[in-house]
JSON list of C-alpha atoms in Angstrom, two decimals:
[
{"chain": "M", "resi": 1, "resn": "VAL", "atom": "CA", "xyz": [-36.42, 2.19, -64.08]},
{"chain": "M", "resi": 2, "resn": "ASP", "atom": "CA", "xyz": [-36.85, 1.89, -60.60]},
{"chain": "M", "resi": 3, "resn": "GLY", "atom": "CA", "xyz": [-39.51, 2.32, -58.34]},
{"chain": "M", "resi": 4, "resn": "GLU", "atom": "CA", "xyz": [-42.52, 1.10, -60.75]},
{"chain": "M", "resi": 5, "resn": "ASP", "atom": "CA", "xyz": [-43.91, -2.63, -61.27]},
{"chain": "M", "resi": 6, "resn": "TRP", "atom": "CA", "xyz": [-43.29, -4.25, -64.52]},
{"chain": "M", "resi": 7, "resn": "TRP", "atom": "CA", "xyz": [-46.80, -5.38, -64.88]},
{"chain": "M", "resi": 8, "resn": "TYR", "atom": "CA", "xyz": [-50.21, -4.16, -64.43]},
{"chain": "M", "resi": 9, "resn": "PRO", "atom": "CA", "xyz": [-53.72, -5.33, -64.57]},
{"chain": "M", "resi": 10, "resn": "ALA", "atom": "CA", "xyz": [-55.55, -4.84, -67.69]},
{"chain": "M", "resi": 11, "resn": "CYS", "atom": "CA", "xyz": [-58.52, -5.37, -69.66]},
{"chain": "M", "resi": 12, "resn": "LYS", "atom": "CA", "xyz": [-59.33, -7.50, -72.46]},
{"chain": "M", "resi": 13, "resn": "CYS", "atom": "CA", "xyz": [-58.56, -4.83, -74.93]},
{"chain": "M", "resi": 14, "resn": "HIS", "atom": "CA", "xyz": [-55.13, -4.19, -72.96]},
{"chain": "M", "resi": 15, "resn": "LYS", "atom": "CA", "xyz": [-55.87, -1.05, -71.31]},
{"chain": "M", "resi": 16, "resn": "SER", "atom": "CA", "xyz": [-54.81, -0.66, -67.86]},
{"chain": "M", "resi": 17, "resn": "VAL", "atom": "CA", "xyz": [-58.01, -1.14, -65.34]},
{"chain": "M", "resi": 18, "resn": "THR", "atom": "CA", "xyz": [-58.05, 0.90, -62.13]},
{"chain": "M", "resi": 19, "resn": "PRO", "atom": "CA", "xyz": [-59.51, -0.62, -58.66]},
{"chain": "M", "resi": 20, "resn": "ASP", "atom": "CA", "xyz": [-63.14, 0.73, -58.36]},
{"chain": "M", "resi": 21, "resn": "SER", "atom": "CA", "xyz": [-64.69, -0.84, -55.01]},
{"chain": "M", "resi": 22, "resn": "SER", "atom": "CA", "xyz": [-64.74, -4.47, -55.67]},
{"chain": "M", "resi": 23, "resn": "ALA", "atom": "CA", "xyz": [-63.95, -4.52, -59.05]},
{"chain": "M", "resi": 24, "resn": "TYR", "atom": "CA", "xyz": [-61.71, -3.00, -61.73]},
{"chain": "M", "resi": 25, "resn": "TYR", "atom": "CA", "xyz": [-62.61, -0.11, -64.34]},
{"chain": "M", "resi": 26, "resn": "CYS", "atom": "CA", "xyz": [-61.74, -0.27, -67.71]},
{"chain": "M", "resi": 27, "resn": "SER", "atom": "CA", "xyz": [-62.31, 3.79, -68.93]},
{"chain": "M", "resi": 28, "resn": "ARG", "atom": "CA", "xyz": [-61.42, 2.51, -72.72]},
{"chain": "M", "resi": 29, "resn": "CYS", "atom": "CA", "xyz": [-64.16, -0.20, -72.72]},
{"chain": "M", "resi": 30, "resn": "VAL", "atom": "CA", "xyz": [-66.32, 1.68, -69.90]},
{"chain": "M", "resi": 31, "resn": "LYS", "atom": "CA", "xyz": [-67.30, -1.06, -68.11]},
{"chain": "M", "resi": 32, "resn": "HIS", "atom": "CA", "xyz": [-66.27, -3.06, -64.76]},
{"chain": "M", "resi": 33, "resn": "VAL", "atom": "CA", "xyz": [-64.09, -5.90, -64.60]},
{"chain": "M", "resi": 34, "resn": "PHE", "atom": "CA", "xyz": [-64.78, -8.16, -61.64]},
{"chain": "M", "resi": 35, "resn": "GLN", "atom": "CA", "xyz": [-62.33, -10.96, -62.20]},
{"chain": "M", "resi": 36, "resn": "MET", "atom": "CA", "xyz": [-58.72, -10.79, -62.65]},
{"chain": "M", "resi": 37, "resn": "ILE", "atom": "CA", "xyz": [-56.75, -13.70, -63.91]},
{"chain": "M", "resi": 38, "resn": "PRO", "atom": "CA", "xyz": [-52.97, -14.11, -64.08]},
{"chain": "M", "resi": 39, "resn": "SER", "atom": "CA", "xyz": [-53.41, -13.92, -67.99]},
{"chain": "M", "resi": 40, "resn": "SER", "atom": "CA", "xyz": [-55.30, -10.33, -67.38]},
{"chain": "M", "resi": 41, "resn": "CYS", "atom": "CA", "xyz": [-52.01, -9.05, -66.65]},
{"chain": "M", "resi": 42, "resn": "ARG", "atom": "CA", "xyz": [-49.73, -7.36, -68.97]},
{"chain": "M", "resi": 43, "resn": "PHE", "atom": "CA", "xyz": [-46.28, -6.65, -68.86]},
{"chain": "M", "resi": 44, "resn": "ARG", "atom": "CA", "xyz": [-44.19, -3.19, -69.08]},
{"chain": "M", "resi": 45, "resn": "VAL", "atom": "CA", "xyz": [-40.74, -3.23, -69.02]},
{"chain": "M", "resi": 46, "resn": "LYS", "atom": "CA", "xyz": [-38.61, 0.22, -68.89]},
{"chain": "M", "resi": 47, "resn": "LEU", "atom": "CA", "xyz": [-34.88, 0.01, -70.04]},
{"chain": "M", "resi": 48, "resn": "ARG", "atom": "CA", "xyz": [-32.49, 2.98, -69.51]},
{"chain": "M", "resi": 49, "resn": "VAL", "atom": "CA", "xyz": [-29.81, 3.31, -72.27]},
{"chain": "M", "resi": 50, "resn": "ILE", "atom": "CA", "xyz": [-26.76, 5.13, -71.84]},
{"chain": "M", "resi": 51, "resn": "ASP", "atom": "CA", "xyz": [-24.04, 5.70, -74.32]},
{"chain": "M", "resi": 52, "resn": "GLY", "atom": "CA", "xyz": [-22.15, 8.21, -72.19]},
{"chain": "M", "resi": 53, "resn": "THR", "atom": "CA", "xyz": [-23.45, 11.66, -73.51]},
{"chain": "M", "resi": 54, "resn": "VAL", "atom": "CA", "xyz": [-26.92, 10.83, -73.29]},
{"chain": "M", "resi": 55, "resn": "ASP", "atom": "CA", "xyz": [-29.71, 8.74, -71.54]},
{"chain": "M", "resi": 56, "resn": "ALA", "atom": "CA", "xyz": [-33.16, 7.65, -72.76]},
{"chain": "M", "resi": 57, "resn": "VAL", "atom": "CA", "xyz": [-35.65, 5.55, -71.24]},
{"chain": "M", "resi": 58, "resn": "PHE", "atom": "CA", "xyz": [-37.35, 3.13, -73.89]},
{"chain": "M", "resi": 59, "resn": "VAL", "atom": "CA", "xyz": [-40.79, 1.23, -72.79]},
{"chain": "M", "resi": 60, "resn": "MET", "atom": "CA", "xyz": [-41.54, -2.31, -73.81]},
{"chain": "M", "resi": 61, "resn": "PHE", "atom": "CA", "xyz": [-44.81, -4.02, -73.59]},
{"chain": "M", "resi": 62, "resn": "ASP", "atom": "CA", "xyz": [-45.42, -7.37, -73.64]},
{"chain": "M", "resi": 63, "resn": "GLY", "atom": "CA", "xyz": [-46.60, -7.47, -77.19]},
{"chain": "M", "resi": 64, "resn": "ASP", "atom": "CA", "xyz": [-43.25, -6.09, -78.35]},
{"chain": "M", "resi": 65, "resn": "MET", "atom": "CA", "xyz": [-40.91, -8.90, -76.81]}
]
């Protein structure tokens, strides 16, 4: 699906983090993450499936692949 990134920065708990000054914040763990390393990124791929009568969007996360 166009217009969205296929990856996102995440905490150790796999929840996405939001930028907060010089760090990232995880709302699930209620803590700040100060270092983002490549293994901290999670993958999210959206697939649009069309059969001619209807279409649907499926979301696959890296744990599903």
